[in-house]
């Protein structure tokens, strides 16, 4: 029985072996069939994937097609949509000119008409708005005459306000992305986007034709790309893309308003700081560091220069017609514009000669012309100083017959140009004779009336006393390397050096009192080489004879050298425009505007700005921020500085309270956010012109970002050192209570952002939470 059982067992084992062998043969056969099917049809080609076919079963072979995956951050999109709805709600209302739409809307209209205008800020923001206006065929014929003026039906006010509203809407998701890039959690990033949406000042500023929303958009976009650039792998495609994007974004911010320069400085500091940290990496050689630095330097210098100059290239090419602002530019610049100075000076002589009648204009500063009139300087000034009592010489801002002067050789007694003009050259000494009074330009060692450190300039009157005339002036052509040694109208820039004292004729930039008819002071300055001592001849004609008919005949003779339209290079026009913009003084001195404010007042929002008021009620638009956000932001700056001082002292004592990653994040936030706040805020303390609340917005954005970090950091400290559920719950409850306050303030003052609500006097008074808030109450409407 045992033998029979063993035989049965052996047979079963053999049967299993046969089945296994059969299965292996079957798999081998299937594999061979697969290989055969995968062979190329052309037998002259090599076998395809033979080795891989041995390793991978045929049924697992797959082919991966090119795919594109799109990820959508629903939180970011939700923030954008919410912000977009708040910014575009009733965007066409009010259908009146609101605050600085008076200026920016006018500039957009001038773009439509190709008319030159001058603004002290770069033109990119205005170009973007004008680009949208051109797409919808806006004709640019509306004049934007005054604040509160109603728009006509042909003004597409919704689309003119759309770009600022869109940029203001994008600030919220960009804030969310930036805080995430700075390694803050999703809830903190969400809070940042939330605060941007519900700040009343940012809402108000984003609803009109104003440049701040565009400036802030490019600044925030640059920050997001900069942080991602620091995190990307060196020389990867993303590294180049983020670097290029950041360079473009920060340059665009600068090209919208010059205050964008402060954010560019912040970016430069961040880049240099990153390079400095990389120096301690021993795995990177010296040559690698040099190459990386040169690459980064090239990206962040060449691209910004190219973009900035391209913006002005478009600006100067589009605005080719003369306009009301071109008088601030030099005569050569004006003569390059269609229909302006070129038409006035057509057929006038070009070479300044003995007997030339000229008008002299300073190439720097306000538009005006050298002027004189029969009135004399007062004998005594209010400060008891004495004058020469000679004939006044001033600078006058209007075209006037008293602006004409006659160029005279000291060795000749006549004032006419002969058959052969006697050209004035570089280094020649001349007299300048006032056309109507026939008195010569004079200077002497007498203090100027308003600028006593400089010499008085007058037209000499012989009072038969011991004060002889000092009438000689030497012509020095500043740009003779370009224009030659002969003095020419329009193109030659000259300095007039007083021979007796070595001083230079200069526009001081100051205004004379009533006795000088509030005209501008002209002095003779010992500091010769400065921009305000350079002049050029604008209008020019030859004096040929005293006979009227003879002069008329000589107007068409061959001596009348026609002056065609000038064609200065783009670089020359670009350079001149930059100098005018950088040194332009708009006359708004500190505290000269009723809604002007100081940097100290911004921190606690002591003063807003009246933007618009309804004609039929006390409803109005007033620029005010969310006081809960602004005050909390100010407290967050103080808290961060206190924590920084505490941590530094503790670490000096070798007490490391924070984990390394948390301390690194704390430092990064300080460098980028606190640094961004101060670099966009502190320079305004040294600004002498009138300032307004909206000048604080770039700093405000950084303060809100810092506020979000401080809230997260305080919560982190509670988890590290007071990790009890009751403490954490109470902290979250406090945050939600604070958010409720933010929403309440937003809702309370939203009527001042949209301006569509009819308000009574009592409603306005109830909104006046601070005595310094200057709301408007109509006198004609019953209180």
XYZ file of C-alpha atoms in Angstrom:
783
model
C 0.000 0.000 0.000
C 2.879 2.318 0.830
C 4.579 1.616 -2.508
C 1.369 2.300 -4.394
C 0.904 5.592 -2.551
C 4.433 6.654 -3.288
C 3.936 5.877 -6.992
C 0.823 8.032 -7.045
C 2.744 10.868 -5.399
C 5.550 10.629 -7.977
C 3.039 10.709 -10.825
C 1.361 13.803 -9.416
C 4.722 15.598 -9.083
C 5.685 14.734 -12.677
C 2.304 15.971 -13.880
C 2.822 19.338 -12.125
C 6.318 19.666 -13.641
C 4.905 19.018 -17.117
C 2.222 21.672 -16.632
C 4.817 24.201 -15.419
C 7.077 23.415 -18.361
C 4.143 23.739 -20.731
C 3.245 27.144 -19.214
C 6.850 28.338 -19.571
C 6.909 27.214 -23.205
C 3.635 28.996 -23.810
C 4.997 32.245 -22.324
C 8.195 31.874 -24.349
C 6.184 31.323 -27.514
C 4.070 34.405 -26.795
C 7.196 36.452 -26.144
C 8.752 35.351 -29.423
C 5.567 36.226 -31.288
C 5.620 39.663 -29.715
C 9.235 40.174 -30.725
C 8.443 39.136 -34.260
C 5.510 41.524 -34.407
C 7.727 44.367 -33.174
C 10.412 43.805 -35.827
C 10.648 46.588 -38.468
C 9.251 45.689 -41.867
C 12.529 46.638 -43.510
C 14.832 43.673 -42.825
C 17.894 45.805 -43.569
C 17.240 47.790 -40.377
C 18.542 46.638 -37.047
C 16.361 44.775 -34.595
C 14.292 47.121 -32.507
C 14.251 46.934 -28.716
C 15.389 43.288 -28.577
C 16.934 43.704 -25.175
C 13.939 45.552 -23.785
C 11.596 42.921 -25.200
C 13.446 40.295 -23.212
C 12.874 42.224 -20.003
C 9.382 43.692 -20.489
C 6.346 41.590 -21.446
C 4.589 42.654 -24.617
C 1.281 43.307 -22.903
C 2.986 45.921 -20.650
C 4.551 47.862 -23.532
C 3.059 51.368 -23.803
C 3.754 54.537 -25.768
C 3.639 57.960 -23.988
C 2.293 60.804 -26.130
C 3.160 64.523 -25.528
C 0.844 65.878 -22.845
C 0.261 69.326 -21.344
C -1.032 69.502 -17.795
C -2.758 72.633 -16.508
C -3.027 73.295 -12.804
C -5.541 75.803 -11.473
C -5.284 77.208 -8.000
C -8.929 77.634 -7.071
C -8.077 79.850 -4.098
C -6.116 82.281 -6.288
C -8.901 82.338 -8.879
C -11.509 82.910 -6.204
C -9.524 85.848 -4.826
C -9.179 87.310 -8.319
C -12.874 86.967 -9.135
C -13.901 88.510 -5.814
C -11.478 91.408 -6.292
C -12.566 91.837 -9.923
C -16.225 92.077 -8.927
C -15.516 94.719 -6.281
C -13.305 96.762 -8.623
C -15.549 96.675 -11.695
C -18.937 97.024 -9.973
C -20.563 100.169 -11.449
C -17.173 101.111 -12.901
C -18.689 103.737 -15.198
C -20.108 105.607 -12.214
C -19.722 108.406 -11.455
C -19.706 109.561 -15.047
C -17.670 112.628 -14.108
C -13.972 113.431 -14.001
C -12.640 112.086 -10.690
C -9.508 113.548 -9.071
C -6.348 112.923 -11.177
C -8.361 111.598 -14.096
C -8.119 115.277 -14.949
C -4.453 114.696 -15.862
C -4.170 111.043 -16.868
C -7.329 111.091 -18.958
C -6.022 114.176 -20.726
C -2.741 112.387 -21.471
C -4.621 109.430 -22.940
C -6.562 111.806 -25.181
C -3.307 113.383 -26.344
C -1.992 109.928 -27.252
C -5.078 109.485 -29.412
C -4.338 112.787 -31.186
C -0.534 112.212 -31.357
C -0.044 115.484 -29.460
C 3.092 115.949 -27.379
C 2.605 116.309 -23.624
C 4.982 116.513 -20.701
C 4.562 114.576 -17.472
C 7.134 114.160 -14.729
C 6.491 110.401 -14.598
C 7.357 107.824 -17.293
C 4.602 107.004 -19.778
C 4.084 103.205 -19.663
C 0.892 103.232 -17.575
C -0.645 105.912 -19.767
C 0.425 103.988 -22.875
C -1.354 100.824 -21.694
C -4.586 102.720 -21.050
C -4.208 104.503 -24.387
C -3.674 101.139 -26.088
C -7.068 99.952 -24.839
C -8.601 103.283 -25.872
C -7.234 102.897 -29.407
C -8.664 99.364 -29.680
C -12.160 100.670 -28.974
C -11.604 103.625 -31.361
C -11.744 106.441 -28.826
C -11.107 109.687 -30.735
C -9.492 111.587 -27.837
C -11.549 114.752 -28.342
C -12.708 115.075 -24.735
C -10.742 117.830 -22.932
C -10.922 116.733 -19.237
C -11.375 120.386 -18.302
C -11.905 120.123 -14.522
C -12.687 117.688 -11.699
C -16.395 116.974 -11.662
C -16.913 117.799 -15.349
C -19.386 115.302 -16.901
C -18.119 112.897 -19.550
C -19.722 113.091 -22.971
C -21.315 110.042 -24.564
C -18.334 109.401 -26.847
C -15.975 108.807 -23.883
C -15.720 105.030 -23.178
C -15.155 105.634 -19.493
C -15.613 101.953 -18.527
C -12.734 100.872 -20.764
C -10.519 103.789 -19.777
C -10.918 102.712 -16.142
C -10.694 99.003 -16.942
C -6.889 98.576 -16.925
C -6.419 100.115 -13.439
C -9.360 98.000 -12.211
C -7.862 94.837 -13.713
C -4.426 95.531 -12.216
C -6.051 96.275 -8.854
C -7.899 92.951 -9.070
C -4.700 91.023 -9.777
C -3.028 92.372 -6.635
C -4.950 89.939 -4.416
C -3.913 86.649 -6.116
C -0.362 87.952 -6.523
C -0.227 88.647 -2.784
C -1.480 85.111 -2.170
C 1.203 83.635 -4.447
C 3.976 85.768 -2.952
C 3.206 84.762 0.610
C 3.166 81.108 -0.450
C 6.502 81.573 -2.227
C 7.862 82.968 1.055
C 6.958 79.610 2.673
C 3.932 80.817 4.587
C 1.008 78.464 4.943
C -2.077 78.596 2.731
C -4.230 80.267 5.384
C -1.739 83.103 5.842
C -1.519 83.576 2.082
C -5.316 83.609 1.894
C -5.421 86.255 4.622
C -3.038 88.454 2.607
C -5.229 88.272 -0.483
C -8.286 88.958 1.678
C -6.773 92.125 3.200
C -5.854 93.507 -0.225
C -9.454 93.082 -1.401
C -11.039 94.679 1.641
C -8.857 97.759 1.994
C -11.009 100.732 1.040
C -8.131 102.872 -0.223
C -6.871 100.210 -2.638
C -10.456 99.674 -3.812
C -10.982 103.392 -4.465
C -7.671 103.854 -6.257
C -8.339 100.881 -8.557
C -11.624 102.245 -9.929
C -10.367 105.299 -11.826
C -7.829 106.325 -14.472
C -4.928 106.390 -12.017
C -1.457 104.911 -12.222
C -0.966 103.430 -8.727
C -2.791 100.123 -9.421
C -0.618 99.508 -12.503
C 2.515 100.387 -10.518
C 1.563 98.034 -7.669
C 0.689 95.212 -10.080
C 4.114 95.260 -11.725
C 5.828 95.570 -8.331
C 4.008 92.539 -6.906
C 4.531 90.511 -10.074
C 8.246 91.311 -9.922
C 8.438 90.197 -6.284
C 6.721 86.871 -7.013
C 9.052 86.155 -9.925
C 12.100 87.273 -7.935
C 11.384 84.845 -5.083
C 10.803 82.012 -7.567
C 14.035 82.975 -9.348
C 15.996 82.576 -6.102
C 14.494 79.103 -5.617
C 14.990 77.810 -9.172
C 17.976 75.686 -10.136
C 20.865 77.586 -11.684
C 20.827 77.855 -15.491
C 17.632 75.862 -15.839
C 14.962 77.160 -18.266
C 12.807 78.213 -15.296
C 15.747 80.109 -13.803
C 16.160 82.161 -16.965
C 12.405 82.621 -17.325
C 11.939 83.874 -13.758
C 14.981 86.168 -13.991
C 13.797 87.663 -17.278
C 10.242 88.061 -15.979
C 11.394 89.752 -12.783
C 13.634 92.153 -14.733
C 10.749 93.044 -17.057
C 8.233 93.487 -14.228
C 10.413 95.758 -12.084
C 11.367 97.841 -15.134
C 7.699 98.236 -16.017
C 7.028 99.434 -12.461
C 9.748 102.056 -12.889
C 8.338 102.984 -16.320
C 4.915 103.663 -14.782
C 6.113 105.917 -11.958
C 9.573 106.825 -10.779
C 8.765 105.632 -7.259
C 9.054 102.143 -8.764
C 12.790 102.792 -8.541
C 12.637 101.984 -4.817
C 11.316 98.479 -5.523
C 14.044 98.071 -8.150
C 16.577 98.896 -5.431
C 14.966 96.281 -3.180
C 15.278 93.694 -5.953
C 18.915 94.650 -6.510
C 19.666 94.253 -2.812
C 17.937 90.853 -2.739
C 19.955 89.643 -5.735
C 23.258 90.837 -4.267
C 22.347 89.261 -0.921
C 21.674 85.950 -2.662
C 25.034 86.087 -4.446
C 26.752 86.912 -1.148
C 25.228 83.843 0.491
C 26.392 81.669 -2.393
C 30.008 82.703 -1.822
C 30.258 80.415 1.204
C 29.375 77.332 -0.851
C 32.684 75.460 -1.207
C 31.258 73.278 -3.986
C 31.082 76.326 -6.273
C 34.356 77.516 -7.763
C 35.435 81.151 -8.104
C 34.918 81.068 -11.861
C 31.424 79.680 -11.454
C 30.557 82.510 -9.051
C 31.980 85.068 -11.495
C 30.078 83.558 -14.412
C 26.825 83.422 -12.448
C 27.233 87.024 -11.294
C 27.945 88.210 -14.834
C 24.907 86.343 -16.176
C 22.603 87.785 -13.513
C 24.090 91.248 -13.995
C 23.519 91.061 -17.735
C 19.901 89.969 -17.364
C 19.092 92.652 -14.791
C 20.797 95.513 -16.656
C 20.483 94.901 -20.390
C 16.800 93.882 -20.344
C 15.689 96.832 -18.138
C 17.621 99.329 -20.268
C 16.141 97.933 -23.472
C 12.573 97.971 -22.136
C 12.832 101.426 -20.557
C 14.217 102.990 -23.724
C 11.648 101.132 -25.854
C 8.850 102.699 -23.804
C 10.199 106.163 -24.575
C 10.873 105.269 -28.203
C 7.177 104.517 -28.615
C 6.305 107.649 -26.614
C 8.385 110.013 -28.750
C 7.339 108.443 -32.040
C 3.626 108.505 -31.273
C 3.636 112.087 -29.941
C 5.011 113.800 -33.049
C 2.687 116.832 -33.063
C 3.242 120.052 -31.145
C 1.122 120.556 -28.061
C 0.568 122.886 -25.114
C 3.419 121.342 -23.116
C 6.233 121.489 -25.658
C 7.414 124.928 -24.517
C 9.143 123.276 -21.572
C 11.522 121.572 -24.013
C 14.442 123.185 -25.814
C 13.905 124.982 -29.104
C 15.588 122.164 -31.039
C 13.179 119.648 -29.524
C 10.185 121.860 -30.307
C 11.352 122.343 -33.871
C 11.238 118.562 -34.389
C 7.468 118.477 -33.724
C 4.832 118.917 -36.428
C 3.094 122.273 -36.430
C 4.868 123.814 -33.474
C 7.982 125.925 -33.332
C 9.008 124.623 -36.749
C 6.144 126.541 -38.338
C 6.961 129.706 -36.375
C 10.645 129.822 -37.281
C 10.253 128.759 -40.892
C 12.519 130.845 -43.181
C 14.281 132.603 -40.321
C 18.078 132.948 -40.491
C 20.167 130.267 -38.850
C 23.533 131.995 -38.270
C 23.677 134.550 -35.444
C 25.496 137.633 -36.676
C 26.130 141.232 -35.706
C 22.719 142.859 -35.948
C 20.727 139.692 -35.266
C 17.478 140.148 -33.371
C 17.040 137.135 -31.067
C 14.942 135.716 -28.247
C 16.953 133.768 -25.669
C 15.470 130.805 -23.826
C 17.095 128.724 -21.032
C 17.530 125.078 -21.980
C 16.905 123.971 -18.397
C 14.058 124.714 -16.039
C 10.740 126.393 -16.677
C 9.822 127.660 -20.173
C 10.569 131.402 -20.312
C 12.551 133.994 -22.248
C 15.127 136.637 -21.336
C 13.130 139.821 -20.854
C 13.473 143.468 -19.913
C 11.148 146.471 -19.546
C 11.548 150.145 -18.625
C 10.961 149.570 -14.894
C 13.942 149.677 -12.535
C 14.973 147.737 -9.457
C 13.790 149.334 -6.168
C 16.387 151.450 -4.416
C 15.991 149.427 -1.194
C 14.808 145.863 -0.710
C 12.740 144.796 2.355
C 15.896 143.369 3.973
C 17.482 146.866 3.746
C 19.890 145.899 0.989
C 20.448 148.449 -1.756
C 20.212 147.808 -5.492
C 21.778 149.515 -8.485
C 18.401 151.028 -9.400
C 19.133 149.946 -12.982
C 16.585 148.684 -15.520
C 15.147 145.303 -14.584
C 16.141 142.142 -16.458
C 13.896 139.140 -15.831
C 12.669 135.949 -17.460
C 9.099 136.054 -18.752
C 6.916 132.989 -19.309
C 5.029 134.422 -22.293
C 5.918 135.551 -25.793
C 6.287 139.314 -25.665
C 7.811 142.101 -27.756
C 10.143 142.905 -24.827
C 11.813 139.493 -25.243
C 13.761 140.708 -28.310
C 17.489 141.487 -28.032
C 19.961 142.664 -30.659
C 23.437 141.095 -30.878
C 26.115 143.778 -31.344
C 29.844 143.757 -31.898
C 31.539 146.083 -29.358
C 33.662 147.572 -32.155
C 30.663 148.604 -34.307
C 28.136 151.347 -33.711
C 25.377 150.215 -36.049
C 22.783 147.535 -35.304
C 22.097 146.221 -38.809
C 23.285 143.166 -40.689
C 25.146 144.142 -43.830
C 25.217 142.445 -47.213
C 27.778 140.030 -45.808
C 26.632 138.834 -42.354
C 29.293 138.987 -39.653
C 28.741 135.667 -37.805
C 29.349 135.399 -34.069
C 31.653 132.527 -33.119
C 32.650 130.684 -29.987
C 34.777 132.971 -27.797
C 33.578 136.236 -29.344
C 32.692 139.147 -27.062
C 29.381 140.892 -27.684
C 26.886 143.412 -26.377
C 23.253 142.395 -26.008
C 21.042 145.435 -26.629
C 17.411 145.327 -25.557
C 15.281 145.822 -28.642
C 12.741 148.409 -27.448
C 14.682 150.347 -24.795
C 18.057 150.183 -26.645
C 19.896 149.608 -23.335
C 22.647 146.977 -23.115
C 22.713 143.937 -20.843
C 24.850 144.641 -17.806
C 26.106 142.980 -14.610
C 28.232 144.162 -11.718
C 29.210 143.362 -8.150
C 25.773 144.084 -6.700
C 23.764 141.341 -5.010
C 20.804 139.974 -6.957
C 17.395 140.857 -5.507
C 16.224 137.360 -4.451
C 19.464 135.359 -4.704
C 21.985 137.647 -2.945
C 24.854 135.188 -3.334
C 24.725 135.887 -7.088
C 25.170 139.155 -9.006
C 22.406 141.403 -10.235
C 21.733 141.531 -13.985
C 20.311 144.737 -15.433
C 20.137 146.922 -18.511
C 22.565 149.765 -18.022
C 21.266 153.272 -17.403
C 23.870 156.040 -17.278
C 22.963 158.000 -14.175
C 26.184 160.019 -14.593
C 27.571 158.611 -11.362
C 30.648 156.523 -10.638
C 29.114 153.221 -11.844
C 30.256 152.587 -15.401
C 28.551 149.962 -17.495
C 30.106 146.502 -17.672
C 28.501 145.373 -20.892
C 30.815 142.749 -22.409
C 29.612 139.116 -22.610
C 31.629 136.253 -24.061
C 29.841 133.601 -26.106
C 30.787 130.017 -25.202
C 29.104 127.354 -27.346
C 28.611 124.321 -25.116
C 27.834 121.814 -27.877
C 30.312 123.104 -30.458
C 31.641 119.574 -31.012
C 28.277 118.791 -32.580
C 27.180 122.154 -34.011
C 30.510 123.830 -34.810
C 32.080 127.114 -33.669
C 29.488 129.406 -35.298
C 26.565 130.469 -33.097
C 23.322 129.163 -34.643
C 19.674 129.615 -33.826
C 17.801 126.687 -32.280
C 20.631 124.162 -32.229
C 23.548 125.959 -30.514
C 23.582 125.857 -26.707
C 25.560 128.801 -25.319
C 26.766 130.227 -22.057
C 27.046 133.996 -21.814
C 30.035 134.796 -19.596
C 30.293 138.272 -18.125
C 33.790 139.374 -19.095
C 34.440 141.741 -16.184
C 33.510 139.332 -13.385
C 33.742 135.863 -14.998
C 30.180 135.020 -13.967
C 27.564 133.330 -16.161
C 24.062 134.491 -17.050
C 21.634 132.151 -15.220
C 17.937 131.603 -14.560
C 17.842 131.308 -10.769
C 14.470 129.553 -10.633
C 13.110 132.033 -8.074
C 10.225 134.449 -8.445
C 10.456 138.203 -8.059
C 8.059 140.106 -5.763
C 5.312 142.412 -6.960
C 7.755 145.150 -7.963
C 9.137 142.658 -10.510
C 5.614 141.707 -11.651
C 6.171 138.203 -10.253
C 8.422 137.361 -13.162
C 11.434 135.057 -12.772
C 14.805 136.191 -11.513
C 17.850 136.260 -13.794
C 21.280 136.498 -12.151
C 24.953 136.256 -12.991
C 26.481 133.336 -11.118
C 30.075 132.552 -10.169
C 29.374 128.840 -10.660
C 29.636 128.791 -14.432
C 29.157 125.103 -15.275
C 25.596 124.197 -14.324
C 22.515 123.373 -16.413
C 20.694 126.653 -15.700
C 23.473 128.757 -17.320
C 22.828 127.293 -20.797
C 20.674 129.272 -23.283
C 19.706 129.019 -26.909
C 18.253 131.337 -29.538
C 14.668 130.432 -30.375
C 13.389 133.164 -32.715
C 15.789 135.029 -34.959
C 15.695 137.697 -37.642
C 18.217 140.000 -39.291
C 18.140 143.775 -38.995
C 19.055 144.991 -42.506
C 18.020 148.633 -42.679
C 16.003 151.339 -40.943
C 13.765 151.691 -44.001
C 10.507 149.697 -43.699
C 10.110 148.873 -47.401
C 13.741 147.900 -47.755
C 13.456 145.489 -44.828
C 10.419 143.855 -46.397
C 12.317 143.351 -49.653
C 15.307 141.837 -47.921
C 13.154 139.202 -46.213
C 13.266 137.145 -49.389
C 16.882 137.743 -50.428
C 19.558 135.085 -50.519
C 20.901 136.108 -47.119
C 17.720 134.681 -45.558
C 18.966 131.160 -44.896
C 15.891 128.925 -44.480
C 15.787 126.830 -41.320
C 14.094 123.483 -41.956
C 12.532 121.257 -39.335
C 15.189 119.847 -37.018
C 15.650 116.106 -36.750
C 17.491 115.339 -33.506
C 18.297 111.707 -32.856
C 16.159 109.592 -30.556
C 19.025 109.407 -28.052
C 19.295 113.191 -27.896
C 15.543 113.693 -27.429
C 15.439 110.829 -24.904
C 18.277 112.351 -22.870
C 16.715 115.815 -22.869
C 13.327 114.472 -21.831
C 14.886 112.447 -19.006
C 16.664 115.513 -17.628
C 13.481 117.566 -17.800
C 11.473 114.853 -16.020
C 14.034 114.245 -13.292
C 14.539 117.910 -12.442
C 11.051 119.196 -13.138
C 9.441 121.238 -10.360
C 5.647 121.271 -10.609
C 5.360 124.120 -8.119
C 3.557 122.018 -5.491
C 5.617 122.846 -2.443
C 5.221 120.977 0.840
C 1.930 121.771 2.602
C 0.791 123.818 -0.395
C -2.258 121.641 -1.156
C -5.317 121.414 1.064
C -5.331 117.607 0.809
C -1.558 117.238 1.028
C -0.231 115.156 3.918
C 3.061 114.186 5.502
C 4.602 110.703 5.837
C 3.910 110.720 9.588
C 0.216 111.302 8.911
C 0.068 108.330 6.530
C 0.939 105.786 9.222
C -2.223 106.479 11.229
C -4.218 107.717 8.212
C -4.825 111.171 9.640
C -5.783 112.699 6.301
C -7.533 111.481 3.168
C -8.219 113.046 -0.228
C -11.529 114.291 -1.613
C -11.834 112.750 -5.082
C -15.356 113.709 -6.141
C -18.618 115.014 -4.718
C -22.154 114.558 -6.003
C -23.807 117.719 -7.287
C -27.226 116.864 -5.820
C -26.309 115.423 -2.413
C -23.441 114.988 0.007
C -22.541 111.677 -1.602
C -18.838 111.674 -2.386
C -15.715 109.672 -3.141
C -12.999 110.130 -0.539
C -9.707 108.255 -0.392
C -9.523 106.539 2.986
C -8.045 103.182 3.884
C -9.455 100.486 6.130
C -8.402 101.847 9.487
C -8.339 98.347 11.058
C -5.838 97.128 8.440
C -3.680 100.265 8.511
C -3.375 100.411 12.293
C -2.738 96.654 12.536
C -0.057 96.970 9.877
C 1.681 99.714 11.823
C 1.566 97.564 14.981
C 2.992 94.610 13.005
C 6.036 96.682 12.011
C 6.677 97.508 15.671
C 6.129 93.877 16.738
C 8.504 92.556 14.082
C 11.241 95.022 15.088
C 10.790 94.103 18.757
C 10.974 90.390 17.987
C 14.028 90.928 15.799
C 15.853 92.761 18.577
C 14.830 90.061 21.083
C 15.987 87.187 18.857
C 19.293 88.853 18.041
C 20.061 89.440 21.720
C 19.078 85.876 22.600
C 21.173 84.402 19.813
C 24.107 86.519 20.910
C 23.761 84.723 24.235
C 23.653 81.390 22.328
C 19.965 80.904 23.092
C 18.338 79.665 19.890
C 14.610 79.967 20.445
C 13.501 79.279 16.888
C 14.183 76.236 14.708
C 16.662 76.933 11.915
C 14.063 76.917 9.149
C 11.798 79.303 11.075
C 14.696 81.674 11.810
C 15.717 81.606 8.143
C 12.157 82.488 7.106
C 12.072 85.265 9.727
C 15.240 86.765 8.224
C 13.999 86.449 4.639
C 10.762 88.237 5.515
C 12.724 91.009 7.212
C 14.960 91.526 4.214
C 12.189 91.485 1.638
C 9.040 92.762 3.369
C 10.317 95.015 6.151
C 13.062 96.243 3.812
C 10.454 96.858 1.114
C 8.318 98.844 3.543
C 11.117 101.135 4.676
C 12.666 101.648 1.230
C 9.259 102.718 -0.117
C 8.422 104.895 2.891
C 11.475 106.630 4.346
C 12.555 108.541 1.169
C 9.388 110.636 1.344
C 10.682 112.277 4.514
C 13.280 113.999 2.284
C 10.837 115.091 -0.427
C 10.161 118.829 -0.590
C 7.099 118.788 -2.863
C 3.503 118.271 -1.773
C 2.689 114.642 -0.896
C -0.607 112.776 -0.807
C -1.980 109.654 0.824
C -1.701 107.594 -2.381
C 2.084 108.075 -2.296
C 2.016 105.622 0.646
C 0.504 102.714 -1.332
C 3.746 100.905 -2.321
C 4.820 100.914 1.339
C 1.298 99.915 2.391
C 1.439 96.724 0.299
C 4.630 95.629 2.059
C 3.120 96.513 5.437
C 0.103 94.284 4.759
C 2.405 91.434 3.728
C 4.433 91.883 6.900
C 1.224 91.926 8.955
C 0.272 88.496 7.579
C 3.665 87.062 8.491
C 3.576 88.503 12.022
C 0.169 86.902 12.621
C 1.461 83.529 11.426
C 4.692 83.889 13.401
C 2.869 84.714 16.644
C 0.687 81.662 16.113
C 3.844 79.588 15.578
C 5.284 80.876 18.850
C 2.099 79.865 20.661
C 2.414 76.337 19.254
C 6.090 76.138 20.210
C 5.869 77.474 23.751
C 2.186 77.360 24.798
C 1.011 74.303 22.946
C -2.330 73.981 24.700
C -5.622 73.629 22.862
C -7.322 76.414 24.796
C -4.537 78.902 23.934
C -4.581 77.993 20.239
C -8.375 78.197 20.080
C -8.386 81.592 21.736
C -5.756 82.880 19.291
C -7.821 81.709 16.323
C -10.906 83.290 17.838
C -9.031 86.587 18.211
C -8.006 86.446 14.538
C -11.584 85.817 13.413
C -12.805 88.680 15.607
C -10.221 90.978 14.046
C -11.280 89.891 10.524
C -14.874 90.716 11.502
C -13.728 94.225 12.477
C -11.953 94.575 9.119
C -15.151 93.627 7.301
C -17.220 95.999 9.417
C -14.932 98.982 8.663
C -14.881 98.044 4.976
C -18.669 97.925 4.864
C -18.987 101.169 6.852
C -16.826 103.235 4.487
C -17.613 101.559 1.194
C -20.011 104.423 0.409
C -16.935 106.665 0.073
C -15.325 104.262 -2.414
C -18.209 103.909 -4.880
C -19.819 107.316 -4.408
C -23.213 106.132 -5.599
C -25.064 106.523 -2.305
C -26.953 109.728 -1.583
C -25.689 110.931 1.785
C -27.146 113.482 4.133
C -25.009 115.824 6.190
C -25.629 113.642 9.248
C -24.412 110.559 7.345
C -21.185 112.318 6.435
C -20.631 113.553 9.982
C -21.130 110.024 11.345
C -18.380 108.790 9.037
C -15.949 111.363 10.406
C -14.202 109.146 12.945
C -11.198 111.471 13.159
C -11.246 115.257 13.371
C -8.561 115.487 10.685
C -10.726 113.832 8.017
C -11.890 116.622 5.711
C -15.127 115.429 4.158
C -17.168 117.768 1.956
C -20.576 119.158 2.899
C -22.615 121.050 0.310
C -23.585 124.501 1.508
C -26.612 124.595 -0.792
C -28.036 121.335 0.531
C -29.893 121.628 3.862
C -28.013 120.172 6.810
